[in-house]
Tab-separated table of C-alpha atoms in Angstrom:
chain	number	residue	atom	x	y	z
D	1	UNK	CA	-11.446	4.841	14.497
D	2	UNK	CA	-14.140	7.452	13.920
D	3	UNK	CA	-12.524	8.351	10.587
D	4	UNK	CA	-13.660	4.973	9.238
D	5	UNK	CA	-17.296	5.642	10.142
D	6	UNK	CA	-19.868	6.800	7.586
D	7	UNK	CA	-17.265	6.518	4.807
D	8	UNK	CA	-15.767	9.781	6.053
D	9	UNK	CA	-12.746	9.474	3.742
D	10	UNK	CA	-15.061	9.657	0.699
D	11	UNK	CA	-17.011	12.758	1.676
D	12	UNK	CA	-16.501	16.257	0.198
D	13	UNK	CA	-15.217	17.430	3.601
D	14	UNK	CA	-12.955	14.395	4.020
D	15	UNK	CA	-9.971	16.542	5.039
D	16	UNK	CA	-11.946	17.613	8.110
D	17	UNK	CA	-13.678	14.315	8.824
D	18	UNK	CA	-10.750	11.985	8.142
D	19	UNK	CA	-7.540	14.044	8.402
D	20	UNK	CA	-5.341	11.129	9.472
D	21	UNK	CA	-6.564	8.827	6.726
D	22	UNK	CA	-5.983	11.610	4.201
D	23	UNK	CA	-2.498	12.191	5.588
D	24	UNK	CA	-1.771	8.478	5.349
D	25	UNK	CA	-3.013	8.399	1.754
D	26	UNK	CA	-0.791	11.317	0.787
D	27	UNK	CA	2.205	9.657	2.439
D	28	UNK	CA	1.513	6.374	0.640
D	29	UNK	CA	1.340	8.229	-2.666
D	30	UNK	CA	4.645	9.935	-1.855
D	31	UNK	CA	6.280	6.561	-1.147
D	32	UNK	CA	4.989	5.130	-4.423
D	33	UNK	CA	6.278	8.112	-6.403
D	34	UNK	CA	9.597	7.992	-4.533
D	35	UNK	CA	10.158	4.341	-5.480
D	36	UNK	CA	9.196	4.946	-9.102
D	37	UNK	CA	11.483	7.984	-9.250
D	38	UNK	CA	14.409	6.054	-7.770
D	39	UNK	CA	14.151	3.374	-10.460
D	40	UNK	CA	13.499	5.420	-13.598
D	41	UNK	CA	16.097	8.036	-12.653
D	42	UNK	CA	18.830	5.461	-13.342
D	43	UNK	CA	18.752	6.113	-17.077
D	44	UNK	CA	22.170	5.249	-18.456
D	45	UNK	CA	23.029	1.958	-16.755
D	46	UNK	CA	20.815	-1.104	-17.148
D	47	UNK	CA	22.730	-3.087	-14.530
D	48	UNK	CA	22.419	-0.288	-11.966
D	49	UNK	CA	18.723	0.085	-12.738
D	50	UNK	CA	18.177	-3.645	-12.221
D	51	UNK	CA	20.077	-3.394	-8.933
D	52	UNK	CA	17.766	-0.569	-7.842
D	53	UNK	CA	14.770	-2.765	-8.690
D	54	UNK	CA	16.259	-5.607	-6.648
D	55	UNK	CA	16.781	-3.319	-3.649
D	56	UNK	CA	13.136	-2.303	-3.785
D	57	UNK	CA	12.115	-5.977	-3.885
D	58	UNK	CA	14.202	-6.571	-0.759
D	59	UNK	CA	12.535	-3.560	0.847
D	60	UNK	CA	9.162	-5.163	0.175
D	61	UNK	CA	10.323	-8.429	1.723
D	62	UNK	CA	11.665	-6.604	4.788
D	63	UNK	CA	8.344	-4.802	5.222
D	64	UNK	CA	6.504	-8.127	4.971
D	65	UNK	CA	8.706	-9.571	7.718
D	66	UNK	CA	7.880	-6.530	9.859
D	67	UNK	CA	4.158	-7.149	9.241
D	68	UNK	CA	3.939	-3.762	7.521
D	69	UNK	CA	1.425	-4.863	4.933
D	70	UNK	CA	0.539	-1.330	3.920
D	71	UNK	CA	4.206	-0.790	3.115
D	72	UNK	CA	4.240	-3.953	1.009
D	73	UNK	CA	1.281	-2.651	-0.987
D	74	UNK	CA	3.086	0.652	-1.541
D	75	UNK	CA	6.144	-1.135	-2.903
D	76	UNK	CA	4.072	-3.287	-5.245
D	77	UNK	CA	1.995	-0.317	-6.412
D	78	UNK	CA	5.224	1.368	-7.480
D	79	UNK	CA	6.574	-1.713	-9.244
D	80	UNK	CA	3.269	-2.178	-11.067
D	81	UNK	CA	3.084	1.435	-12.194
D	82	UNK	CA	3.186	1.909	-15.955
D	83	UNK	CA	6.559	3.664	-15.758
D	84	UNK	CA	8.255	0.680	-14.103
D	85	UNK	CA	6.184	-2.232	-15.385
D	86	UNK	CA	7.124	-1.564	-19.022
D	87	UNK	CA	10.883	-1.848	-18.358
D	88	UNK	CA	11.294	-5.346	-19.819
D	89	UNK	CA	15.065	-5.253	-20.298
D	90	UNK	CA	15.529	-4.233	-16.684
D	91	UNK	CA	13.366	-7.114	-15.480
D	92	UNK	CA	15.324	-9.556	-17.618
D	93	UNK	CA	18.493	-8.363	-15.873
D	94	UNK	CA	17.001	-8.959	-12.414
D	95	UNK	CA	18.039	-12.184	-10.675
D	96	UNK	CA	15.582	-15.076	-10.431
D	97	UNK	CA	15.693	-14.867	-6.621
D	98	UNK	CA	14.092	-11.438	-6.758
D	99	UNK	CA	11.420	-12.531	-9.203
D	100	UNK	CA	10.426	-15.283	-6.754
D	101	UNK	CA	10.193	-12.796	-3.893
D	102	UNK	CA	8.145	-10.449	-6.064
D	103	UNK	CA	5.759	-13.259	-7.049
D	104	UNK	CA	5.336	-14.277	-3.399
D	105	UNK	CA	4.500	-10.711	-2.381
D	106	UNK	CA	2.028	-10.415	-5.248
D	107	UNK	CA	0.282	-13.628	-4.179
D	108	UNK	CA	0.150	-12.434	-0.575
D	109	UNK	CA	-1.481	-9.117	-1.426
D	110	UNK	CA	-3.664	-10.249	-4.325
D	111	UNK	CA	-7.222	-8.926	-4.232
D	112	UNK	CA	-8.523	-12.312	-5.417
D	113	UNK	CA	-11.241	-13.817	-3.228
D	114	UNK	CA	-11.534	-10.517	-1.381
D	115	UNK	CA	-7.883	-10.458	-0.240
D	116	UNK	CA	-8.117	-13.984	1.169
D	117	UNK	CA	-4.340	-14.487	1.526
D	118	UNK	CA	-3.689	-11.080	3.040
D	119	UNK	CA	-6.547	-11.416	5.524
D	120	UNK	CA	-5.241	-14.811	6.642
D	121	UNK	CA	-1.738	-13.391	7.060
D	122	UNK	CA	-2.984	-10.450	9.122
D	123	UNK	CA	-5.110	-12.684	11.335
D	124	UNK	CA	-2.197	-15.045	12.029
D	125	UNK	CA	0.472	-12.353	12.434
D	126	UNK	CA	1.815	-11.466	15.848
D	127	UNK	CA	1.703	-7.726	16.559
D	128	UNK	CA	3.005	-5.182	15.958
D	129	UNK	CA	1.590	-4.893	12.484
D	130	UNK	CA	0.344	-2.314	10.014
D	131	UNK	CA	-2.592	-3.561	7.943
D	132	UNK	CA	-3.504	-2.392	4.467
D	133	UNK	CA	-6.440	-0.073	5.246
D	134	UNK	CA	-7.896	-0.512	1.774
D	135	UNK	CA	-9.145	-3.958	2.800
D	136	UNK	CA	-11.240	-2.514	5.610
D	137	UNK	CA	-12.330	0.493	3.595
D	138	UNK	CA	-13.589	-1.893	0.929
D	139	UNK	CA	-15.487	-3.885	3.550
D	140	UNK	CA	-17.103	-0.752	4.927
D	141	UNK	CA	-18.068	0.542	1.482
D	142	UNK	CA	-19.665	-2.813	0.629
D	143	UNK	CA	-21.497	-2.914	3.948
D	144	UNK	CA	-22.767	0.639	3.561
D	145	UNK	CA	-23.913	-0.037	0.000
D	146	UNK	CA	-25.722	-3.286	0.775
D	147	UNK	CA	-27.157	-2.552	4.229
D	148	UNK	CA	-29.315	0.265	5.518
D	149	UNK	CA	-28.830	1.797	8.945
D	150	UNK	CA	-32.499	1.250	9.708
D	151	UNK	CA	-34.817	-1.623	8.899
D	152	UNK	CA	-38.508	-1.434	8.105
D	153	UNK	CA	-40.446	0.101	10.927
D	154	UNK	CA	-37.534	2.277	11.979
D	155	UNK	CA	-35.679	-0.531	13.749
D	156	UNK	CA	-31.913	-0.164	14.079
D	157	UNK	CA	-29.947	-2.556	11.867
D	158	UNK	CA	-27.894	-4.144	14.623
D	159	UNK	CA	-26.347	-6.663	12.234
D	160	UNK	CA	-24.763	-3.796	10.297
D	161	UNK	CA	-23.570	-2.202	13.529
D	162	UNK	CA	-22.068	-5.514	14.637
D	163	UNK	CA	-20.183	-6.023	11.372
D	164	UNK	CA	-18.928	-2.434	11.452
D	165	UNK	CA	-17.687	-2.842	15.016
D	166	UNK	CA	-15.936	-6.098	14.034
D	167	UNK	CA	-13.947	-4.333	11.314
D	168	UNK	CA	-13.073	-1.433	13.605
D	169	UNK	CA	-12.027	-3.774	16.415
D	170	UNK	CA	-9.596	-5.519	14.061
D	171	UNK	CA	-8.077	-2.165	13.160
D	172	UNK	CA	-7.897	-1.121	16.796
D	173	UNK	CA	-6.121	-4.342	17.741
D	174	UNK	CA	-3.457	-3.518	15.166
D	175	UNK	CA	-2.724	-0.307	17.071
D	176	UNK	CA	-2.311	-1.902	20.485
D	177	UNK	CA	1.360	-2.896	20.163
D	178	UNK	CA	3.912	-0.308	18.971
D	179	UNK	CA	7.064	-1.184	17.060
D	180	UNK	CA	10.319	-1.250	19.044
D	181	UNK	CA	12.385	0.250	16.237
D	182	UNK	CA	14.998	2.970	16.382
D	183	UNK	CA	14.364	5.707	13.816
D	184	UNK	CA	17.140	6.455	11.341
D	185	UNK	CA	16.740	10.189	10.945
D	186	UNK	CA	18.953	10.445	7.872
D	187	UNK	CA	16.802	7.957	5.958
D	188	UNK	CA	13.581	9.534	7.187
D	189	UNK	CA	14.735	12.958	6.024
D	190	UNK	CA	15.911	11.586	2.683
D	191	UNK	CA	12.573	9.967	1.871
D	192	UNK	CA	10.452	12.766	3.321
D	193	UNK	CA	12.281	15.510	1.423
D	194	UNK	CA	12.769	13.583	-1.832
D	195	UNK	CA	11.529	15.570	-4.816
D	196	UNK	CA	9.533	12.925	-6.663
D	197	UNK	CA	8.657	12.885	-10.342
D	198	UNK	CA	5.017	13.248	-11.289
D	199	UNK	CA	3.407	10.578	-13.463
D	200	UNK	CA	4.214	12.264	-16.779
D	201	UNK	CA	7.810	12.982	-15.792
D	202	UNK	CA	8.287	9.416	-14.583
D	203	UNK	CA	6.933	7.976	-17.824
D	204	UNK	CA	9.206	10.196	-19.901
D	205	UNK	CA	12.153	9.017	-17.814
D	206	UNK	CA	11.009	5.450	-18.358
D	207	UNK	CA	11.031	6.033	-22.112
D	208	UNK	CA	14.548	7.416	-21.813
D	209	UNK	CA	15.554	4.204	-20.023
D	210	UNK	CA	13.925	1.929	-22.598
D	211	UNK	CA	12.532	3.632	-25.717
D	212	UNK	CA	9.516	2.155	-27.466
D	213	UNK	CA	10.348	-0.373	-30.156
């Protein structure tokens, strides 16, 4: 929990002060690039590319059912990337069922009203669960920006401390119950060792899939 204090993940020495948050961020970026790469690498077959998109939608739904809300955000970040979002013909080939699931996931994770839907889902979910840390990081940034640690006269701002502890307690509660899942080593190795495309490569592949008009 200390890595969330004092906006450690935003400091110049963030790799020392928040190594786990930085590791999680790098892994999330890898997952996003993996998903994008999987879709745009299917260049020569529109039907197969649409099927890949549908599988990713089902992955997002499965993660939502597992209360892995960070995973859901990773999936949606990939599908909203410029390389995937522009693939109109592919989306037209995707079944309506998958569009409904996609829309539901987008509504769940929308940032509107300060992530109102996602916060409600997290608060009502039975553990285990993995929250989207960006919600809490946003709360802490706002709190740090709007509230000083000390009030006039050198008094400690206990209201700020209380709000900070509330956010951290929510995060800690998410860690109390582990998942009872059996790891599939082959899949773990496949995703971990996948050589992802960078943003420029992915966009060029996207153009190969569907050239500009």
